XYZ file of C-alpha atoms in Angstrom:
353
model
C -5.915 51.088 9.438
C -9.033 51.041 7.237
C -6.818 50.916 4.157
C -5.026 47.851 5.538
C -8.312 46.013 6.135
C -9.497 46.683 2.600
C -6.204 45.402 1.218
C -6.465 42.212 3.242
C -10.024 41.514 2.102
C -8.794 41.216 -1.462
C -6.514 38.387 -0.328
C -9.249 36.510 1.462
C -11.231 36.033 -1.711
C -8.183 34.692 -3.514
C -7.718 31.814 -1.084
C -6.306 28.651 -2.593
C -7.248 25.078 -1.802
C -4.918 22.104 -1.365
C -5.483 18.413 -0.607
C -3.945 15.728 1.585
C -4.997 12.123 2.314
C -4.362 10.244 5.568
C -4.398 6.458 5.154
C -5.558 4.472 8.171
C -5.814 0.717 8.662
C -8.149 -0.566 11.376
C -7.744 -4.269 12.024
C -10.002 -5.450 14.808
C -9.301 -2.950 17.580
C -5.834 -2.038 16.326
C -5.459 1.339 14.573
C -2.429 1.953 12.372
C -1.789 5.301 10.687
C 0.142 4.602 7.490
C 1.308 8.172 6.887
C 1.017 9.885 10.257
C 3.118 9.775 13.423
C 2.076 9.983 17.050
C 2.571 13.296 18.815
C 1.749 14.154 22.429
C -0.252 11.044 23.273
C -3.399 10.670 21.213
C -2.548 13.349 18.640
C -1.094 12.588 15.216
C 0.848 14.583 12.646
C 0.723 13.663 8.991
C 4.064 12.564 7.537
C 3.101 13.358 3.960
C 2.013 16.728 2.634
C 0.998 18.711 -0.404
C 3.207 21.462 -1.807
C 1.734 24.911 -1.272
C 2.578 26.872 -4.391
C 2.207 30.502 -5.361
C 2.785 31.969 -1.904
C 3.947 35.583 -1.833
C 7.603 35.994 -0.800
C 8.294 37.563 2.590
C 11.107 38.144 5.059
C 8.943 37.820 8.176
C 5.737 35.913 8.823
C 3.672 34.576 11.742
C 1.715 31.296 11.650
C -1.719 30.900 13.212
C -3.890 27.883 13.896
C -7.609 27.287 14.283
C -8.556 24.267 16.346
C -11.911 22.535 16.486
C -13.793 19.280 16.060
C -15.943 18.278 13.091
C -18.345 15.376 12.625
C -17.289 13.732 9.367
C -19.174 11.045 7.468
C -16.989 8.161 6.352
C -18.593 6.099 3.605
C -17.655 3.012 1.589
C -20.371 3.678 -0.966
C -23.181 1.798 0.775
C -22.402 2.093 4.494
C -21.632 5.154 6.595
C -19.866 5.875 9.867
C -19.974 9.209 11.690
C -16.589 10.028 13.205
C -15.354 13.028 15.184
C -12.156 14.559 13.808
C -10.317 17.170 15.834
C -7.703 19.572 14.447
C -5.363 20.969 17.104
C -2.277 22.243 15.350
C -0.331 22.823 12.139
C 3.265 22.163 11.179
C 4.609 24.614 8.615
C 7.602 23.122 6.784
C 9.964 25.508 5.022
C 12.219 22.755 3.682
C 15.748 23.907 2.996
C 15.050 27.618 3.356
C 17.247 29.543 5.773
C 14.467 30.399 8.222
C 14.159 30.446 12.009
C 11.888 31.519 14.841
C 12.868 34.887 16.270
C 12.202 34.456 19.994
C 13.600 37.939 20.692
C 10.657 39.571 18.918
C 7.288 39.299 20.685
C 5.875 42.547 19.357
C 3.675 40.924 16.713
C 0.369 39.129 16.840
C -1.334 40.789 19.781
C -5.076 41.138 19.085
C -4.959 39.385 15.711
C -6.328 36.073 17.036
C -8.150 35.051 20.207
C -4.941 33.939 21.910
C -1.199 33.498 21.481
C 0.638 30.174 21.593
C 4.281 29.215 21.726
C 5.782 27.824 18.511
C 7.997 24.740 18.459
C 10.822 24.709 15.939
C 11.167 21.379 14.148
C 14.016 20.111 11.955
C 12.690 22.038 8.970
C 9.839 24.194 10.126
C 7.613 25.345 12.932
C 4.864 23.496 14.782
C 2.025 25.479 16.282
C -0.016 23.447 18.767
C -3.079 25.239 20.090
C -3.320 24.541 23.818
C -5.171 27.774 24.474
C -8.801 27.721 25.672
C -9.893 29.721 22.626
C -10.265 28.090 19.251
C -7.694 30.275 17.427
C -4.205 31.331 18.345
C -1.249 33.045 16.713
C 2.414 32.334 17.276
C 4.019 34.407 20.018
C 7.063 34.888 17.805
C 7.570 35.472 14.074
C 9.528 33.382 11.594
C 12.256 35.302 9.783
C 13.838 34.413 6.453
C 17.456 35.225 5.689
C 16.223 36.808 2.480
C 12.837 37.427 0.937
C 11.376 34.050 0.012
C 8.175 32.040 0.202
C 7.254 31.376 3.865
C 6.855 27.572 3.619
C 6.416 24.663 1.231
C 4.218 22.258 3.184
C 1.597 22.211 5.929
C 0.898 19.141 8.050
C -2.147 19.176 10.316
C -2.171 17.736 13.842
C -5.347 15.720 14.303
C -7.166 13.329 16.599
C -9.810 10.659 15.918
C -11.046 9.881 19.456
C -14.048 7.725 18.549
C -12.951 5.941 15.360
C -13.382 2.417 16.773
C -16.795 3.287 18.204
C -17.920 4.773 14.890
C -16.858 1.674 12.938
C -18.203 -0.892 15.396
C -20.710 -3.182 13.689
C -19.859 -1.863 10.225
C -18.883 -4.331 7.474
C -15.401 -4.634 6.090
C -14.439 -2.033 3.509
C -12.606 1.182 2.696
C -14.341 4.195 4.251
C -13.570 7.709 3.008
C -14.470 11.146 4.343
C -12.952 14.621 4.319
C -13.014 18.044 5.927
C -11.521 21.444 5.148
C -8.742 22.665 7.439
C -8.198 26.451 7.464
C -4.573 27.536 7.160
C -3.825 31.169 8.005
C -0.620 33.102 8.384
C 0.333 36.759 8.693
C 3.270 38.300 6.847
C 4.996 41.421 5.596
C 4.700 41.681 1.832
C 7.226 43.197 -0.563
C 5.856 46.686 0.228
C 6.337 46.067 3.987
C 2.578 46.006 4.513
C 1.535 43.653 7.281
C -1.292 41.454 5.973
C -2.439 37.845 6.019
C -3.568 35.044 3.781
C -6.206 32.346 4.222
C -5.679 28.936 2.631
C -7.728 25.741 2.712
C -6.368 22.242 3.093
C -8.813 19.492 2.151
C -7.911 16.689 4.546
C -9.228 13.282 3.475
C -9.241 10.183 5.660
C -9.198 6.822 3.905
C -9.840 4.059 6.427
C -9.295 0.438 5.460
C -11.512 -1.376 7.961
C -10.784 -5.047 8.641
C -13.048 -5.844 11.581
C -11.059 -8.853 12.769
C -11.380 -9.442 16.478
C -10.875 -12.580 18.553
C -13.066 -12.406 21.658
C -13.259 -15.918 23.132
C -12.187 -19.529 22.823
C -14.072 -22.660 23.914
C -12.255 -26.011 23.959
C -14.390 -29.100 24.633
C -12.439 -32.367 25.015
C -14.014 -35.678 24.087
C -13.792 -38.204 26.963
C -11.909 -35.612 28.988
C -8.955 -35.898 26.631
C -8.548 -39.639 27.317
C -7.753 -41.980 24.405
C -9.490 -45.306 25.164
C -7.459 -48.197 23.648
C -9.078 -50.118 20.832
C -7.629 -53.569 20.261
C -7.459 -55.314 16.899
C -5.715 -58.438 15.723
C -2.469 -58.023 17.608
C -2.650 -54.200 17.417
C -3.880 -51.324 19.510
C -4.949 -47.780 18.659
C -6.550 -44.833 20.420
C -8.011 -41.467 19.559
C -9.746 -38.470 21.095
C -11.048 -35.163 19.813
C -10.986 -31.594 20.997
C -13.806 -29.425 19.662
C -12.592 -25.860 19.128
C -14.951 -22.905 18.899
C -13.600 -19.391 18.451
C -15.824 -16.332 18.636
C -15.259 -12.821 17.294
C -15.170 -11.455 13.772
C -12.801 -13.064 11.286
C -11.777 -12.202 7.748
C -9.592 -15.197 6.935
C -9.686 -17.414 9.995
C -8.017 -18.221 13.302
C -4.376 -19.241 13.517
C -2.843 -21.854 15.796
C 0.819 -22.003 16.695
C 2.390 -25.340 17.672
C 5.756 -25.920 19.298
C 8.174 -26.891 16.506
C 10.761 -28.402 18.870
C 8.473 -30.676 20.871
C 8.514 -34.499 20.844
C 4.858 -35.400 20.295
C 4.837 -38.717 22.156
C 2.889 -40.261 25.011
C 5.192 -41.248 27.870
C 4.656 -44.248 30.164
C 3.832 -43.121 33.680
C 6.493 -45.321 35.340
C 8.879 -46.177 32.495
C 9.820 -42.828 30.910
C 11.792 -44.506 28.142
C 8.619 -46.145 26.836
C 6.884 -43.797 24.399
C 4.064 -43.888 21.878
C 4.226 -41.210 19.116
C 0.868 -39.598 18.397
C -0.642 -37.544 15.604
C -2.597 -34.277 15.599
C -5.052 -33.711 12.750
C -7.390 -30.804 12.006
C -10.588 -31.493 10.090
C -10.983 -28.064 8.419
C -7.490 -26.533 8.488
C -5.404 -25.732 5.440
C -2.899 -28.239 6.828
C -5.023 -31.172 7.931
C -2.035 -33.204 9.133
C -0.250 -31.069 11.694
C 1.667 -33.851 13.452
C 2.066 -37.140 11.609
C 1.765 -40.677 13.018
C 5.458 -40.703 13.916
C 4.984 -37.672 16.177
C 6.761 -35.392 13.703
C 5.495 -32.029 12.537
C 4.554 -32.012 8.865
C 6.944 -30.242 6.523
C 4.445 -27.536 5.476
C 3.623 -26.653 9.090
C 7.279 -26.702 10.086
C 8.127 -24.378 7.186
C 5.457 -22.004 8.474
C 7.021 -21.845 11.959
C 4.376 -24.150 13.400
C 1.465 -21.922 12.379
C -1.742 -23.473 11.019
C -4.801 -21.619 9.726
C -8.350 -22.751 10.454
C -10.316 -20.811 7.815
C -13.548 -18.969 8.487
C -16.750 -20.069 6.776
C -19.815 -18.110 5.731
C -20.474 -17.042 9.340
C -17.620 -14.664 10.104
C -18.509 -14.407 13.788
C -17.353 -17.910 14.739
C -15.122 -20.779 13.642
C -15.795 -24.362 14.727
C -13.450 -27.267 14.058
C -11.910 -30.374 15.637
C -8.396 -31.324 16.582
C -8.055 -35.103 16.552
C -5.240 -36.597 18.617
C -4.374 -40.294 18.515
C -2.106 -43.182 17.675
C -2.843 -46.110 15.386
C -1.891 -49.711 14.673
C 0.748 -50.187 17.294
C 1.561 -53.867 17.822
C 0.890 -55.132 21.309
C 4.588 -56.005 21.522
C 5.454 -52.280 21.058
C 3.225 -51.137 23.877
C 4.026 -51.816 27.519
C 0.976 -52.247 29.694
C 0.220 -49.176 31.821
C -0.822 -45.545 31.617
C 0.587 -43.022 29.145
C 0.190 -39.256 29.054
C 1.448 -36.068 27.452
C 0.399 -32.474 26.916
C 1.088 -29.828 24.312
C 0.433 -26.116 24.051
C -1.491 -24.480 21.209
C -1.487 -20.689 20.985
C -4.526 -19.178 19.220
C -4.439 -15.763 17.558
C -5.352 -13.681 14.544
C -1.755 -13.349 13.408
C 1.761 -14.376 14.356
C-alpha cells in the first residue's frame, strides 16, 4: 500500500492544466449563456470544451468530482464585480470511444473520496453530479473501455452563478472577465494494472457581456386630457394635442414603441360613423419623426419595420423624455361635420421587439 501511495504522488506533481471560457450575455435582468445549457434548474453545463491530451490509456477508470463555491472577481479593466461561482459536477466525454458504465461492478471507490455518487451516462460520456453532503464524491461504478484507450477527450463542468445580477447591479456597461481553477480527478488502472489516479486542472473563465438595459416605469402625461381643441382659420380647421412620454430605467440605445400596422388612424364622428377625420402622429425625438402621416397612413419606414419606432436615449441613460404629437390640419369646414370626434390607439413600449 505504501508503494502505491508513492507511485501516485509522482502523478500529482505532473498535473496538467487546461482552459475553457463560458460566454454570458446579461441584458437588463435577462441572463443568456451563449455556450452552456440548463441542467436541473439553476445549474448549467458548458456546451464547448477543451481537448484533454496526453492521458494515459486504460481499460477501466472511475471519475470523481469536487464541488464547492468560489468568490471570483469579474473585471472590465476599471470596474470590478464579486460573483459567487459554484461547481457541482463534471461531464466526462469520451467521444466515439467504445466505453460504458459498468453498473454490475460496485467494488471500486470505497474510501477514496468523502462519498460516492451515482453516474449518469450521456450520449457520449458520463456525468457525475455531486448531490452528496460532502464536497467530494467518486462514481459508484467504473467506466470500462472495450480496449485499452484514453479515458476521455473532454470535460465539461456543471456550474451555477446564483448572484450574478446582484453582483453586476449598478455597474457600468462592459465586458467583465474572471476565472477560477476547477480540479478534475479520476482513478484508473494503468498498463501495469496498478490502480492509481491523476489530478488535472481546468481553468474556467467567465466572460460576461453586461448590457444593463432595464425598463422600470412609464409616465404618460396628456396635454388637455388628450383633447384636440379646434383652431379655425380662413375656411379651415385644425387641432392638435401632445402626450409627454417619460420612461425610466437604464437604456443603451433607447426605448421602442410598437404601433398597430393595420389600424385606420382616423377620428370618427360620435353619431355619424361614416364621417372621419384622418390624423397624424409625430414624435419629436424619434428616428422616425413622422409615424402616421396627415392622411392617417403609417409612414413607409415605420411600416417596413413592423410598426416599431425607436426613441433614442440621450446623455442620461436612466430616462428618456419625448413627445408624441397627435393632430389634424387644414381641413376645410365643408369636410368637417359639426359634432364630436374621437378615436384611440395602442402603443406598446419595450426594449426590444
